[in-house]
PDB file of C-alpha atoms in Angstrom:
ATOM      1  CA  UNK A   1       5.582  21.706 -20.454  1.00 49.00           C
ATOM      2  CA  UNK A   2       7.848  24.551 -19.958  1.00 51.00           C
ATOM      3  CA  UNK A   3      10.341  20.891 -19.221  1.00 51.00           C
ATOM      4  CA  UNK A   4       9.773  19.203 -22.234  1.00 55.00           C
ATOM      5  CA  UNK A   5      12.974  20.353 -23.907  1.00 47.00           C
ATOM      6  CA  UNK A   6      15.039  19.048 -21.101  1.00 54.00           C
ATOM      7  CA  UNK A   7      16.509  15.721 -20.099  1.00 55.00           C
ATOM      8  CA  UNK A   8      16.236  14.992 -16.797  1.00 55.00           C
ATOM      9  CA  UNK A   9      19.446  15.112 -14.843  1.00 56.00           C
ATOM     10  CA  UNK A  10      20.646  11.030 -13.766  1.00 54.00           C
ATOM     11  CA  UNK A  11      19.875  11.829  -9.919  1.00 63.00           C
ATOM     12  CA  UNK A  12      16.071  12.452 -11.168  1.00 68.00           C
ATOM     13  CA  UNK A  13      15.969   9.350 -12.786  1.00 66.00           C
ATOM     14  CA  UNK A  14      17.401   7.386 -10.440  1.00 75.00           C
ATOM     15  CA  UNK A  15      14.922   9.174  -7.733  1.00 80.00           C
ATOM     16  CA  UNK A  16      12.233   8.363 -10.109  1.00 80.00           C
ATOM     17  CA  UNK A  17      12.956   4.557 -10.130  1.00 82.00           C
ATOM     18  CA  UNK A  18      13.229   4.335  -6.115  1.00 86.00           C
ATOM     19  CA  UNK A  19      10.037   5.509  -5.552  1.00 90.00           C
ATOM     20  CA  UNK A  20       8.294   3.456  -8.488  1.00 91.00           C
ATOM     21  CA  UNK A  21      10.518   0.459  -6.790  1.00 93.00           C
ATOM     22  CA  UNK A  22       8.791   1.343  -3.666  1.00 93.00           C
ATOM     23  CA  UNK A  23       5.918   1.462  -4.739  1.00 93.00           C
ATOM     24  CA  UNK A  24       5.640  -1.702  -6.349  1.00 95.00           C
ATOM     25  CA  UNK A  25       6.621  -3.485  -2.901  1.00 96.00           C
ATOM     26  CA  UNK A  26       4.258  -1.857  -1.337  1.00 95.00           C
ATOM     27  CA  UNK A  27       1.268  -2.822  -3.985  1.00 95.00           C
ATOM     28  CA  UNK A  28       2.635  -6.205  -2.958  1.00 97.00           C
ATOM     29  CA  UNK A  29       2.298  -6.094   0.603  1.00 97.00           C
ATOM     30  CA  UNK A  30      -0.916  -4.838   0.378  1.00 96.00           C
ATOM     31  CA  UNK A  31      -1.862  -7.436  -1.848  1.00 97.00           C
ATOM     32  CA  UNK A  32       0.064 -10.119  -0.291  1.00 98.00           C
ATOM     33  CA  UNK A  33      -1.988  -8.966   3.431  1.00 98.00           C
ATOM     34  CA  UNK A  34      -5.393  -8.648   1.909  1.00 97.00           C
ATOM     35  CA  UNK A  35      -5.267 -11.886   0.221  1.00 98.00           C
ATOM     36  CA  UNK A  36      -4.286 -13.434   4.108  1.00 98.00           C
ATOM     37  CA  UNK A  37      -7.338 -11.428   5.592  1.00 97.00           C
ATOM     38  CA  UNK A  38      -9.485 -12.657   2.645  1.00 97.00           C
ATOM     39  CA  UNK A  39      -8.112 -16.180   3.439  1.00 97.00           C
ATOM     40  CA  UNK A  40      -7.875 -16.660   7.279  1.00 96.00           C
ATOM     41  CA  UNK A  41     -10.719 -14.049   8.201  1.00 95.00           C
ATOM     42  CA  UNK A  42     -12.800 -14.078   4.847  1.00 95.00           C
ATOM     43  CA  UNK A  43     -12.295 -10.113   5.339  1.00 94.00           C
ATOM     44  CA  UNK A  44     -10.412  -7.733   3.406  1.00 95.00           C
ATOM     45  CA  UNK A  45      -7.391  -6.343   5.381  1.00 95.00           C
ATOM     46  CA  UNK A  46      -7.247  -2.996   2.687  1.00 90.00           C
ATOM     47  CA  UNK A  47     -10.352  -3.147   0.141  1.00 91.00           C
ATOM     48  CA  UNK A  48     -12.649  -1.804   1.996  1.00 94.00           C
ATOM     49  CA  UNK A  49     -14.751  -0.926  -0.799  1.00 93.00           C
ATOM     50  CA  UNK A  50     -15.971  -4.572  -0.268  1.00 93.00           C
ATOM     51  CA  UNK A  51     -15.991  -4.764   3.132  1.00 96.00           C
ATOM     52  CA  UNK A  52     -18.219  -1.844   3.459  1.00 97.00           C
ATOM     53  CA  UNK A  53     -20.458  -3.633   0.460  1.00 96.00           C
ATOM     54  CA  UNK A  54     -20.428  -6.655   2.683  1.00 96.00           C
ATOM     55  CA  UNK A  55     -21.199  -4.965   5.916  1.00 97.00           C
ATOM     56  CA  UNK A  56     -24.486  -3.391   4.114  1.00 98.00           C
ATOM     57  CA  UNK A  57     -25.659  -7.023   2.646  1.00 97.00           C
ATOM     58  CA  UNK A  58     -25.386  -8.346   5.575  1.00 97.00           C
ATOM     59  CA  UNK A  59     -26.749  -5.732   7.885  1.00 98.00           C
ATOM     60  CA  UNK A  60     -29.903  -5.458   5.474  1.00 98.00           C
ATOM     61  CA  UNK A  61     -30.215  -9.160   6.294  1.00 97.00           C
ATOM     62  CA  UNK A  62     -30.437  -8.442  10.129  1.00 97.00           C
ATOM     63  CA  UNK A  63     -26.863 -10.530  10.482  1.00 97.00           C
ATOM     64  CA  UNK A  64     -25.540  -8.329  12.970  1.00 96.00           C
ATOM     65  CA  UNK A  65     -23.075 -10.806  14.351  1.00 94.00           C
ATOM     66  CA  UNK A  66     -21.180 -11.133  10.795  1.00 95.00           C
ATOM     67  CA  UNK A  67     -21.036  -7.611  10.512  1.00 97.00           C
ATOM     68  CA  UNK A  68     -19.118  -7.001  13.117  1.00 96.00           C
ATOM     69  CA  UNK A  69     -15.910  -7.852  11.095  1.00 96.00           C
ATOM     70  CA  UNK A  70     -16.071  -6.179   7.933  1.00 97.00           C
ATOM     71  CA  UNK A  71     -17.178  -2.837  10.035  1.00 98.00           C
ATOM     72  CA  UNK A  72     -14.221  -3.653  12.407  1.00 98.00           C
ATOM     73  CA  UNK A  73     -11.364  -3.924   9.165  1.00 98.00           C
ATOM     74  CA  UNK A  74     -13.196  -1.000   8.117  1.00 98.00           C
ATOM     75  CA  UNK A  75     -12.912   1.220  11.369  1.00 98.00           C
ATOM     76  CA  UNK A  76      -9.085   0.233  11.999  1.00 98.00           C
ATOM     77  CA  UNK A  77      -8.392   1.068   8.646  1.00 97.00           C
ATOM     78  CA  UNK A  78      -9.939   4.349   8.912  1.00 98.00           C
ATOM     79  CA  UNK A  79      -8.057   5.115  12.258  1.00 98.00           C
ATOM     80  CA  UNK A  80      -4.568   3.563  10.232  1.00 97.00           C
ATOM     81  CA  UNK A  81      -5.030   6.532   8.029  1.00 96.00           C
ATOM     82  CA  UNK A  82      -6.029   9.180  10.591  1.00 97.00           C
ATOM     83  CA  UNK A  83      -2.766   8.069  12.889  1.00 97.00           C
ATOM     84  CA  UNK A  84      -0.403   8.187   9.928  1.00 95.00           C
ATOM     85  CA  UNK A  85      -1.941  11.281   8.830  1.00 95.00           C
ATOM     86  CA  UNK A  86      -1.148  12.752  12.462  1.00 96.00           C
ATOM     87  CA  UNK A  87       2.477  11.611  12.715  1.00 95.00           C
ATOM     88  CA  UNK A  88       3.211  12.413   9.092  1.00 93.00           C
ATOM     89  CA  UNK A  89       2.110  15.856  10.540  1.00 93.00           C
ATOM     90  CA  UNK A  90       5.046  16.242  13.348  1.00 92.00           C
ATOM     91  CA  UNK A  91       8.611  18.023  12.745  1.00 87.00           C
ATOM     92  CA  UNK A  92      11.171  15.595  11.480  1.00 87.00           C
ATOM     93  CA  UNK A  93       8.854  12.371  10.828  1.00 89.00           C
ATOM     94  CA  UNK A  94      11.197  11.106   7.877  1.00 86.00           C
ATOM     95  CA  UNK A  95       8.619   9.823   5.659  1.00 86.00           C
ATOM     96  CA  UNK A  96      11.661   8.051   3.757  1.00 85.00           C
ATOM     97  CA  UNK A  97      11.337   5.462   6.277  1.00 91.00           C
ATOM     98  CA  UNK A  98       9.270   6.381   9.534  1.00 92.00           C
ATOM     99  CA  UNK A  99       5.839   4.920   8.678  1.00 93.00           C
ATOM    100  CA  UNK A 100       7.230   1.745   7.636  1.00 96.00           C
ATOM    101  CA  UNK A 101       8.591   1.541  11.450  1.00 96.00           C
ATOM    102  CA  UNK A 102       5.008   0.892  13.038  1.00 96.00           C
ATOM    103  CA  UNK A 103       3.687  -1.306  10.266  1.00 97.00           C
ATOM    104  CA  UNK A 104       6.505  -3.686  11.150  1.00 98.00           C
ATOM    105  CA  UNK A 105       5.764  -3.404  15.338  1.00 98.00           C
ATOM    106  CA  UNK A 106       2.243  -4.029  14.361  1.00 98.00           C
ATOM    107  CA  UNK A 107       2.564  -7.439  12.371  1.00 98.00           C
ATOM    108  CA  UNK A 108       5.438  -9.171  14.803  1.00 98.00           C
ATOM    109  CA  UNK A 109       2.562  -7.831  17.984  1.00 97.00           C
ATOM    110  CA  UNK A 110       0.152  -9.708  15.970  1.00 97.00           C
ATOM    111  CA  UNK A 111       2.690 -12.547  15.331  1.00 97.00           C
ATOM    112  CA  UNK A 112       3.480 -13.113  18.861  1.00 96.00           C
ATOM    113  CA  UNK A 113      -0.237 -12.600  20.157  1.00 95.00           C
ATOM    114  CA  UNK A 114      -1.370 -15.337  17.701  1.00 94.00           C
ATOM    115  CA  UNK A 115       1.313 -17.532  18.587  1.00 91.00           C
ATOM    116  CA  UNK A 116       1.434 -17.070  22.132  1.00 92.00           C
ATOM    117  CA  UNK A 117      -2.430 -16.500  23.235  1.00 89.00           C
ATOM    118  CA  UNK A 118      -5.843 -17.454  21.303  1.00 80.00           C
ATOM    119  CA  UNK A 119      -6.699 -14.303  19.875  1.00 85.00           C
ATOM    120  CA  UNK A 120     -10.254 -13.382  18.648  1.00 86.00           C
ATOM    121  CA  UNK A 121     -10.085 -12.523  14.888  1.00 94.00           C
ATOM    122  CA  UNK A 122     -11.660  -9.560  15.368  1.00 94.00           C
ATOM    123  CA  UNK A 123      -8.612  -8.725  17.456  1.00 96.00           C
ATOM    124  CA  UNK A 124      -6.343  -9.614  14.759  1.00 97.00           C
ATOM    125  CA  UNK A 125      -8.176  -7.584  12.509  1.00 97.00           C
ATOM    126  CA  UNK A 126      -8.309  -4.509  14.633  1.00 98.00           C
ATOM    127  CA  UNK A 127      -4.426  -4.882  14.627  1.00 98.00           C
ATOM    128  CA  UNK A 128      -3.169  -6.053  11.135  1.00 98.00           C
ATOM    129  CA  UNK A 129      -6.436  -3.148   9.982  1.00 98.00           C
ATOM    130  CA  UNK A 130      -4.841  -0.571  11.575  1.00 98.00           C
ATOM    131  CA  UNK A 131      -0.952  -0.918  10.285  1.00 96.00           C
ATOM    132  CA  UNK A 132      -2.407  -1.382   6.774  1.00 96.00           C
ATOM    133  CA  UNK A 133      -4.661   1.836   6.846  1.00 96.00           C
ATOM    134  CA  UNK A 134      -1.361   3.803   8.194  1.00 96.00           C
ATOM    135  CA  UNK A 135       0.810   1.808   5.543  1.00 94.00           C
ATOM    136  CA  UNK A 136      -1.032   3.326   3.529  1.00 91.00           C
ATOM    137  CA  UNK A 137       0.095   7.119   3.627  1.00 90.00           C
ATOM    138  CA  UNK A 138       3.872   6.013   3.910  1.00 86.00           C
ATOM    139  CA  UNK A 139       3.972   7.153   0.099  1.00 75.00           C
ATOM    140  CA  UNK A 140       1.604   8.443  -1.689  1.00 77.00           C
ATOM    141  CA  UNK A 141       3.285   9.478  -5.421  1.00 82.00           C
ATOM    142  CA  UNK A 142       6.198   8.633  -7.971  1.00 86.00           C
ATOM    143  CA  UNK A 143       7.352  12.166  -9.593  1.00 80.00           C
ATOM    144  CA  UNK A 144       3.667  13.877  -9.921  1.00 84.00           C
ATOM    145  CA  UNK A 145       1.647  10.722 -10.398  1.00 88.00           C
ATOM    146  CA  UNK A 146      -0.751  10.156  -7.655  1.00 87.00           C
ATOM    147  CA  UNK A 147      -0.911   6.363  -6.567  1.00 88.00           C
ATOM    148  CA  UNK A 148      -2.143   4.385  -4.038  1.00 85.00           C
ATOM    149  CA  UNK A 149      -0.844   0.946  -3.938  1.00 82.00           C
ATOM    150  CA  UNK A 150      -3.821  -0.845  -2.661  1.00 80.00           C
ATOM    151  CA  UNK A 151      -6.608   1.371  -4.241  1.00 86.00           C
ATOM    152  CA  UNK A 152      -6.957  -1.021  -7.008  1.00 91.00           C
ATOM    153  CA  UNK A 153     -10.026   1.099  -7.940  1.00 92.00           C
ATOM    154  CA  UNK A 154      -8.186   3.831  -8.722  1.00 92.00           C
ATOM    155  CA  UNK A 155      -4.938   2.911  -9.842  1.00 94.00           C
ATOM    156  CA  UNK A 156      -7.309   0.898 -12.709  1.00 96.00           C
ATOM    157  CA  UNK A 157      -9.264   3.911 -13.278  1.00 96.00           C
ATOM    158  CA  UNK A 158      -6.337   6.163 -13.800  1.00 95.00           C
ATOM    159  CA  UNK A 159      -4.607   3.026 -16.204  1.00 96.00           C
ATOM    160  CA  UNK A 160      -7.593   3.324 -18.276  1.00 98.00           C
ATOM    161  CA  UNK A 161      -7.809   6.994 -18.893  1.00 97.00           C
ATOM    162  CA  UNK A 162      -3.775   7.411 -19.010  1.00 97.00           C
ATOM    163  CA  UNK A 163      -3.740   4.422 -21.948  1.00 97.00           C
ATOM    164  CA  UNK A 164      -6.397   6.433 -23.750  1.00 97.00           C
ATOM    165  CA  UNK A 165      -4.686   9.960 -23.657  1.00 96.00           C
ATOM    166  CA  UNK A 166      -1.490   8.086 -25.017  1.00 96.00           C
ATOM    167  CA  UNK A 167      -3.301   7.575 -28.241  1.00 96.00           C
ATOM    168  CA  UNK A 168      -3.533  11.403 -29.027  1.00 94.00           C
ATOM    169  CA  UNK A 169       0.356  12.015 -28.103  1.00 88.00           C
ATOM    170  CA  UNK A 170      -0.370  14.715 -25.498  1.00 87.00           C
ATOM    171  CA  UNK A 171       1.768  14.721 -22.757  1.00 92.00           C
ATOM    172  CA  UNK A 172       0.414  15.144 -19.087  1.00 93.00           C
ATOM    173  CA  UNK A 173      -0.544  18.387 -17.702  1.00 90.00           C
ATOM    174  CA  UNK A 174       1.220  18.422 -14.958  1.00 88.00           C
ATOM    175  CA  UNK A 175       4.348  16.508 -16.914  1.00 84.00           C
ATOM    176  CA  UNK A 176       8.207  16.887 -15.932  1.00 79.00           C
ATOM    177  CA  UNK A 177      10.489  16.183 -18.680  1.00 78.00           C
ATOM    178  CA  UNK A 178       9.703  14.626 -22.235  1.00 83.00           C
ATOM    179  CA  UNK A 179      10.117  11.146 -20.885  1.00 80.00           C
ATOM    180  CA  UNK A 180       6.978  11.781 -18.755  1.00 86.00           C
ATOM    181  CA  UNK A 181       4.330  10.623 -21.106  1.00 91.00           C
ATOM    182  CA  UNK A 182       0.859   8.749 -20.352  1.00 95.00           C
ATOM    183  CA  UNK A 183       2.298   5.767 -21.698  1.00 95.00           C
ATOM    184  CA  UNK A 184       4.927   5.809 -19.113  1.00 91.00           C
ATOM    185  CA  UNK A 185       2.483   6.702 -16.560  1.00 94.00           C
ATOM    186  CA  UNK A 186       0.108   3.740 -17.816  1.00 96.00           C
ATOM    187  CA  UNK A 187       3.217   1.281 -17.194  1.00 95.00           C
ATOM    188  CA  UNK A 188       3.750   2.339 -14.022  1.00 94.00           C
ATOM    189  CA  UNK A 189       0.691   1.949 -13.138  1.00 96.00           C
ATOM    190  CA  UNK A 190       0.485  -1.252 -14.578  1.00 97.00           C
ATOM    191  CA  UNK A 191       3.291  -2.575 -12.219  1.00 96.00           C
ATOM    192  CA  UNK A 192       1.805  -1.198  -9.664  1.00 95.00           C
ATOM    193  CA  UNK A 193      -1.280  -3.435  -9.982  1.00 97.00           C
ATOM    194  CA  UNK A 194       0.637  -6.591 -11.192  1.00 97.00           C
ATOM    195  CA  UNK A 195       2.892  -6.285  -8.086  1.00 97.00           C
ATOM    196  CA  UNK A 196      -1.033  -6.149  -5.935  1.00 97.00           C
ATOM    197  CA  UNK A 197      -2.196  -9.007  -7.703  1.00 97.00           C
ATOM    198  CA  UNK A 198       1.524 -10.854  -7.465  1.00 98.00           C
ATOM    199  CA  UNK A 199       1.282 -10.470  -3.660  1.00 98.00           C
ATOM    200  CA  UNK A 200      -2.561 -11.742  -3.552  1.00 98.00           C
ATOM    201  CA  UNK A 201      -0.946 -15.036  -5.258  1.00 98.00           C
ATOM    202  CA  UNK A 202       2.011 -15.638  -3.665  1.00 98.00           C
ATOM    203  CA  UNK A 203       0.459 -15.369  -0.133  1.00 98.00           C
ATOM    204  CA  UNK A 204      -2.418 -17.801  -0.962  1.00 98.00           C
ATOM    205  CA  UNK A 205       1.009 -20.184  -2.260  1.00 98.00           C
ATOM    206  CA  UNK A 206       2.491 -19.480   1.368  1.00 98.00           C
ATOM    207  CA  UNK A 207      -0.161 -19.401   3.239  1.00 98.00           C
ATOM    208  CA  UNK A 208      -0.834 -22.855   3.365  1.00 96.00           C
ATOM    209  CA  UNK A 209       2.151 -23.752   4.599  1.00 97.00           C
ATOM    210  CA  UNK A 210       3.145 -21.283   7.242  1.00 96.00           C
ATOM    211  CA  UNK A 211      -0.341 -20.078   7.899  1.00 95.00           C
ATOM    212  CA  UNK A 212       0.016 -17.060  10.614  1.00 96.00           C
ATOM    213  CA  UNK A 213       3.755 -17.091  10.103  1.00 97.00           C
ATOM    214  CA  UNK A 214       3.088 -16.265   5.997  1.00 98.00           C
ATOM    215  CA  UNK A 215       3.378 -12.783   7.795  1.00 98.00           C
ATOM    216  CA  UNK A 216       7.294 -12.720   8.117  1.00 98.00           C
ATOM    217  CA  UNK A 217       7.407 -12.478   4.551  1.00 98.00           C
ATOM    218  CA  UNK A 218       6.047  -8.975   4.319  1.00 98.00           C
ATOM    219  CA  UNK A 219       8.007  -8.036   7.793  1.00 98.00           C
ATOM    220  CA  UNK A 220      11.178  -8.441   5.872  1.00 98.00           C
ATOM    221  CA  UNK A 221      10.124  -6.333   3.263  1.00 98.00           C
ATOM    222  CA  UNK A 222       9.731  -3.788   5.163  1.00 98.00           C
ATOM    223  CA  UNK A 223      11.922  -3.844   7.238  1.00 98.00           C
ATOM    224  CA  UNK A 224      14.299  -3.423   4.224  1.00 97.00           C
ATOM    225  CA  UNK A 225      12.247  -0.779   2.840  1.00 95.00           C
ATOM    226  CA  UNK A 226      13.217   0.877   5.973  1.00 96.00           C
ATOM    227  CA  UNK A 227      16.966   0.606   5.793  1.00 95.00           C
ATOM    228  CA  UNK A 228      16.641   1.551   2.778  1.00 92.00           C
ATOM    229  CA  UNK A 229      14.735   4.881   3.274  1.00 90.00           C
ATOM    230  CA  UNK A 230      16.919   5.469   6.325  1.00 90.00           C
ATOM    231  CA  UNK A 231      20.354   5.166   4.498  1.00 87.00           C
ATOM    232  CA  UNK A 232      18.808   7.870   1.415  1.00 81.00           C
ATOM    233  CA  UNK A 233      17.131  10.192   4.680  1.00 79.00           C
ATOM    234  CA  UNK A 234      20.634   9.890   6.018  1.00 74.00           C
ATOM    235  CA  UNK A 235      22.540  10.795   2.393  1.00 65.00           C
ATOM    236  CA  UNK A 236      20.129  13.932   1.930  1.00 59.00           C
ATOM    237  CA  UNK A 237      21.265  15.237   5.423  1.00 59.00           C
ATOM    238  CA  UNK A 238      24.855  15.121   5.311  1.00 54.00           C
ATOM    239  CA  UNK A 239      24.396  16.815   1.450  1.00 55.00           C
TER     240      UNK A 239
END
């Protein structure tokens, strides 16, 4: 709260805008791939609460065969987060772009295997579920606001809290500057949520024409994010 009388430097504003745009791109990508999994496999690839509920329902009915797919998605997502977190602790690991490289590689691997081989659903889910978990570790904050683009429940929870607190004209306890208000954080989270649902809508429209190749769109988006992150990391290093 000590910085409320200070205006942020232009560089701070630019960096915040970049972080916001990154989160929206990741949210759209997560929604897009989640819709792909729902249409193709009837499984969520980032919504693990849904997969957990579905697994419990199927196991209770004794339908162990069908429970394999949602359980596979859960395990794969878990392993992706695990691997991404381990990788982030490696020296010289650049969070600006390195987390996207394995995700791009995994999606390209899926496209190639799906095109040339008759791949089982569980293999596809292992590959895409793992890269979704890995992507989950790519970015977690904009300023001091924690964000998880594919954790929609958490996003909606924080949106509602910030909207409620904005009615009292209070600043967040960890606010960075006078512009960092509950209203601003609510708008940011709303845009991330809107990006997620937008990604799901786009995939639903594209999938009917491209099927597996519809995943080329998130591959291209992630390549752009990687190149942009690499450039930003190089600029910071040269300063």
